[in-house]
CSV table of C-alpha atoms in Angstrom, one decimal:
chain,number,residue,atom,x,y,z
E,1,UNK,CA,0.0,0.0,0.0
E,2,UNK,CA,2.8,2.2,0.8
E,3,UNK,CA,4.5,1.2,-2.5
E,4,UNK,CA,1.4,2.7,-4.8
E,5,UNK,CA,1.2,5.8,-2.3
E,6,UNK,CA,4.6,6.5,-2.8
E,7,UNK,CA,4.9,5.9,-6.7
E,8,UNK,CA,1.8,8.1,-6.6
E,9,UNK,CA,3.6,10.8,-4.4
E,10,UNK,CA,7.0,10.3,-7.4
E,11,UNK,CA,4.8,11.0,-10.3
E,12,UNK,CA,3.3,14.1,-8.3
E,13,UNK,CA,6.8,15.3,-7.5
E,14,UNK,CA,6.3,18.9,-8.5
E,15,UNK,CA,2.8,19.7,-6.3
E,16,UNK,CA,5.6,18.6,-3.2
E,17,UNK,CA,8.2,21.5,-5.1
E,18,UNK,CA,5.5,23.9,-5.3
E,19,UNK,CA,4.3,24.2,-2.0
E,20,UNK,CA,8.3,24.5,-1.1
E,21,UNK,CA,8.4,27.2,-3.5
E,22,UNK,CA,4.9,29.3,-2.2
E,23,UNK,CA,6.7,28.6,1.7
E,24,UNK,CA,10.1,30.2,0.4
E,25,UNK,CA,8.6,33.1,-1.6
E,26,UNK,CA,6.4,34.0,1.6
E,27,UNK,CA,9.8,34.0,3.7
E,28,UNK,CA,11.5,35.9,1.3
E,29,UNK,CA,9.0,38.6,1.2
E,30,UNK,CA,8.8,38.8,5.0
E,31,UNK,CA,12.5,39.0,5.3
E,32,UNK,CA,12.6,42.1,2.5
E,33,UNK,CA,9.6,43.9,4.1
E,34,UNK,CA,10.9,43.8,8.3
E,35,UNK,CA,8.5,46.7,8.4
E,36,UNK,CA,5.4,45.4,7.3
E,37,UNK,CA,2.7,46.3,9.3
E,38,UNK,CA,0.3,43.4,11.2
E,39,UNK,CA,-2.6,44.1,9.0
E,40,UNK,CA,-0.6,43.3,6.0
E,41,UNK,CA,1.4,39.8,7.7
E,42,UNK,CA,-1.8,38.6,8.6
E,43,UNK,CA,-2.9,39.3,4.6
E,44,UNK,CA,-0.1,37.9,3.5
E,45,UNK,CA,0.0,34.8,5.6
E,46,UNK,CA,-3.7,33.9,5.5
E,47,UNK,CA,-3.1,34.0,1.4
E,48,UNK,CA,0.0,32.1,2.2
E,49,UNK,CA,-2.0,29.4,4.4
E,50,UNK,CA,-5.0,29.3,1.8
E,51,UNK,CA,-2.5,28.5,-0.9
E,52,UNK,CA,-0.8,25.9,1.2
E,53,UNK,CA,-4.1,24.3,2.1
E,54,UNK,CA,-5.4,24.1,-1.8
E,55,UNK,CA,-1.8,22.7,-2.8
E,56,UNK,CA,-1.8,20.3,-0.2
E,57,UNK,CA,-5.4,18.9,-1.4
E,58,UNK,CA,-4.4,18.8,-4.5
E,59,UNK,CA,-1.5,17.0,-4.2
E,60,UNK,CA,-4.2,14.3,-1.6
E,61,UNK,CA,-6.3,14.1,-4.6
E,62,UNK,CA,-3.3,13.1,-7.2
E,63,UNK,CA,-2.1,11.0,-4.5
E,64,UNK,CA,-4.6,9.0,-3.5
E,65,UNK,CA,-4.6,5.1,-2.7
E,66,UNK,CA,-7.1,3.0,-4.6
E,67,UNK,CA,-9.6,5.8,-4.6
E,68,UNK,CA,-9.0,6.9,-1.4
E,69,UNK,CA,-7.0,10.2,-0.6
E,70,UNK,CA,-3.7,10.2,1.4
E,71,UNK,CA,-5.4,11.1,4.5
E,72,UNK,CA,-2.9,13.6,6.0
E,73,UNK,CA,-2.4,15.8,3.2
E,74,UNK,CA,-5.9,15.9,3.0
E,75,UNK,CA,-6.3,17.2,7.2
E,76,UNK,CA,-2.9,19.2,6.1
E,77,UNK,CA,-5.0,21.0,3.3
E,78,UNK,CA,-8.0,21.3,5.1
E,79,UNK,CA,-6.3,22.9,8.0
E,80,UNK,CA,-4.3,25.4,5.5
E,81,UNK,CA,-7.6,26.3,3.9
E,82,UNK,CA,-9.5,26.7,7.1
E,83,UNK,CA,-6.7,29.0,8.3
E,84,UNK,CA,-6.4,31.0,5.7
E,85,UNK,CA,-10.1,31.9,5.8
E,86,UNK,CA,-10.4,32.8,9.5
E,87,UNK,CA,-7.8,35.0,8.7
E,88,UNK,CA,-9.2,36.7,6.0
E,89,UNK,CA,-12.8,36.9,8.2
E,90,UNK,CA,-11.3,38.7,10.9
E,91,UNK,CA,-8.2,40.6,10.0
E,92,UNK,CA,-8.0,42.5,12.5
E,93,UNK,CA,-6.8,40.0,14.9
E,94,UNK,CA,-4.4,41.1,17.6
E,95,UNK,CA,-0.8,40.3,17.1
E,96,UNK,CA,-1.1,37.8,20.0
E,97,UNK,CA,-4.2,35.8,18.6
E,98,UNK,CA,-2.6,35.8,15.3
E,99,UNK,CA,0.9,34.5,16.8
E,100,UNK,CA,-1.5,31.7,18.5
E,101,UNK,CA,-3.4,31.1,15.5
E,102,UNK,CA,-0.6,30.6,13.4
E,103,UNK,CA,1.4,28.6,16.2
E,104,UNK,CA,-1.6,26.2,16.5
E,105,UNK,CA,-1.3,25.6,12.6
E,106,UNK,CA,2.5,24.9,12.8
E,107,UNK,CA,2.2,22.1,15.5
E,108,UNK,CA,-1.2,20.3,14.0
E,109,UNK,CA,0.9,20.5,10.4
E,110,UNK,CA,4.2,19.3,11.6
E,111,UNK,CA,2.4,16.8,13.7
E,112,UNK,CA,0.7,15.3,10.4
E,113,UNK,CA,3.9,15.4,8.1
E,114,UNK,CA,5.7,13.3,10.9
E,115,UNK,CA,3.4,10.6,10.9
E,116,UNK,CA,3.3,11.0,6.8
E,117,UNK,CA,7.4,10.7,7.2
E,118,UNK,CA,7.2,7.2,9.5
E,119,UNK,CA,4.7,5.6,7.1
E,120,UNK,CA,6.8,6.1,4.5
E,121,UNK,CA,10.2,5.3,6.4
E,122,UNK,CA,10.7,1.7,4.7
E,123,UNK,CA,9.7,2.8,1.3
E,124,UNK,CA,11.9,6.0,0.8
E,125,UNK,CA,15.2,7.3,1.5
E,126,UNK,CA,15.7,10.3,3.4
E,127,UNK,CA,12.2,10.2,4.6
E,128,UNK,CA,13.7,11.9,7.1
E,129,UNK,CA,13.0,15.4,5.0
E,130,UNK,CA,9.6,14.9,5.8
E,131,UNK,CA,10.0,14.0,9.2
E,132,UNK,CA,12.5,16.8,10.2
E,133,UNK,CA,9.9,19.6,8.2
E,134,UNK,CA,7.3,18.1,10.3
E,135,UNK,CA,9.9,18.8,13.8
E,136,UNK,CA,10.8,22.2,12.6
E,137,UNK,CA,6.8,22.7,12.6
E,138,UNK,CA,6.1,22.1,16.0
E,139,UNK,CA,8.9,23.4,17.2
E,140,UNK,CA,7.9,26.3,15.6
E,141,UNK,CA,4.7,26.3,16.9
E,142,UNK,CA,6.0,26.0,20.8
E,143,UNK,CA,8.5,28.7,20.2
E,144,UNK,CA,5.5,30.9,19.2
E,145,UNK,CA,3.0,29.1,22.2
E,146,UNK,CA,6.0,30.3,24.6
E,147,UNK,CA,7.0,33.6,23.6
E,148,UNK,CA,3.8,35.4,22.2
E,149,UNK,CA,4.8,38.9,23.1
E,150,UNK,CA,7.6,39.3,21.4
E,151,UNK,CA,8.5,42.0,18.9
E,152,UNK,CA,6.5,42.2,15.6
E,153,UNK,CA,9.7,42.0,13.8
E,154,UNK,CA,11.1,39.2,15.7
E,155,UNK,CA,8.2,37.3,15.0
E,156,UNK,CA,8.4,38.1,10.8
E,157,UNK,CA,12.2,37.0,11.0
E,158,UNK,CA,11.0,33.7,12.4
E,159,UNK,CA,8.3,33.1,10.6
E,160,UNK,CA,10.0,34.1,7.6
E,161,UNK,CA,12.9,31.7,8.5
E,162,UNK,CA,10.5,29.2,9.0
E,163,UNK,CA,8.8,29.8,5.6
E,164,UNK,CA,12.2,29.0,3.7
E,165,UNK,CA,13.8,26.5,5.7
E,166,UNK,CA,10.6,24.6,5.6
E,167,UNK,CA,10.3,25.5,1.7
E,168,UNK,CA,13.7,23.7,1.3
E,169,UNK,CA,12.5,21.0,3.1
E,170,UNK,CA,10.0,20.8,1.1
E,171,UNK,CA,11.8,20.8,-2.6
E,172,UNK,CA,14.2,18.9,-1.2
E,173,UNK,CA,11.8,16.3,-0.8
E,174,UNK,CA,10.0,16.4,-3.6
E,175,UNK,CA,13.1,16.5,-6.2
E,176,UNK,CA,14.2,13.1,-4.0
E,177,UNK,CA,10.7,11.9,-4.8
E,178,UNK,CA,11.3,12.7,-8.4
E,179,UNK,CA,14.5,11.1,-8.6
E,180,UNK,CA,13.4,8.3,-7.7
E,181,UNK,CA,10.4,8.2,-9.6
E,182,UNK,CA,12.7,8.7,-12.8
E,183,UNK,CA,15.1,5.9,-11.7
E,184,UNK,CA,12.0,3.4,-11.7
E,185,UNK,CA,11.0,4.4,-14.7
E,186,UNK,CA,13.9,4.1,-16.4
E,187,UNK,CA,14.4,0.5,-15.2
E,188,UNK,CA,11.2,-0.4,-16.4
């Protein structure tokens, strides 16, 4: 069963690339604009969340396993979706809420890609990718659960940080996935 999910995941390769791609280009911006106001983060990351969500769902649709969708992607794309329209309903959140918010996300998503990386532990190499993105998540998320108050920049440079290490991660991943994909085809 793992087998078809993870010759499904290699021939999907590039939705894994893109979502690294959407995570990096959200760090970057936040790193180029330290100033931005919270209004325009919270913009920014519920468009960032929704986008994450929709990729995610689609890449549990292409996935799936004998009809039936790879069940965390799908609760990893339903999350980012749900997140990223609560933030766009009330955007005026306080900073803290927001920081809450968004560390909530972090932990439930990391939480989900670790038990995607030990499913798929005897099937891949390096599923360890998956794993550690998942780590960096929730670690994530208890940094923010601990240290709410601090500084609005602060918080952009870790989130931003975040964004692109995770983005890596995430490419990283997915070109593995790809490789690998190519190196069955080509023996078949």
């Amino acid at each position: 069963m793992e087998a078809t999910m993870l010759e499904h995941l290699g021939r999907n390769w590039g939705w894994i690339v893109l979502r690294g791609v959407a995570a990096i280009l959200f760090g970057i911006l936040a790193f180029v604009l330290p100033g931005i106001t919270l209004a325009v983060l919270v913009i920014v990351w519920g468009a960032y969340a929704l986008a994450d969500g929709i990729l995610a769902l689609v890449a549990a649709y292409r996935v799936r396993d004998q009809g039936k969708p790879f069940w965390s992607l799908v609760i990893v794309g339903v999350l980012g979706i749900a997140a990223g329209i609560v933030t766009f309903i009330w955007p005026g959140m306080t900073a803290l809420v927001l920081l809450l918010f968004i560390a909530a996300w972090a932990v439930v998503m990391g939480i989900f890609q670790i038990i995607a990386a030990i499913r798929l532990r005897k099937e891949i190499q390096n599923e360890w990718l998956l794993g550690l993105s998942g780590v960096l998540s929730v670690l994530f998320g208890i940094i923010m659960f601990a240290q709410p108050g601090a500084g609005a920049i602060a918080v952009i440079w870790v989130i931003a940080a975040y964004a692109i290490v995770f983005g890596v991660l995430l490419i990283w991943l997915g070109l593995r996935l790809k490789k690998r994909s190519d190196s069955r085809t080509a023996a078949a």
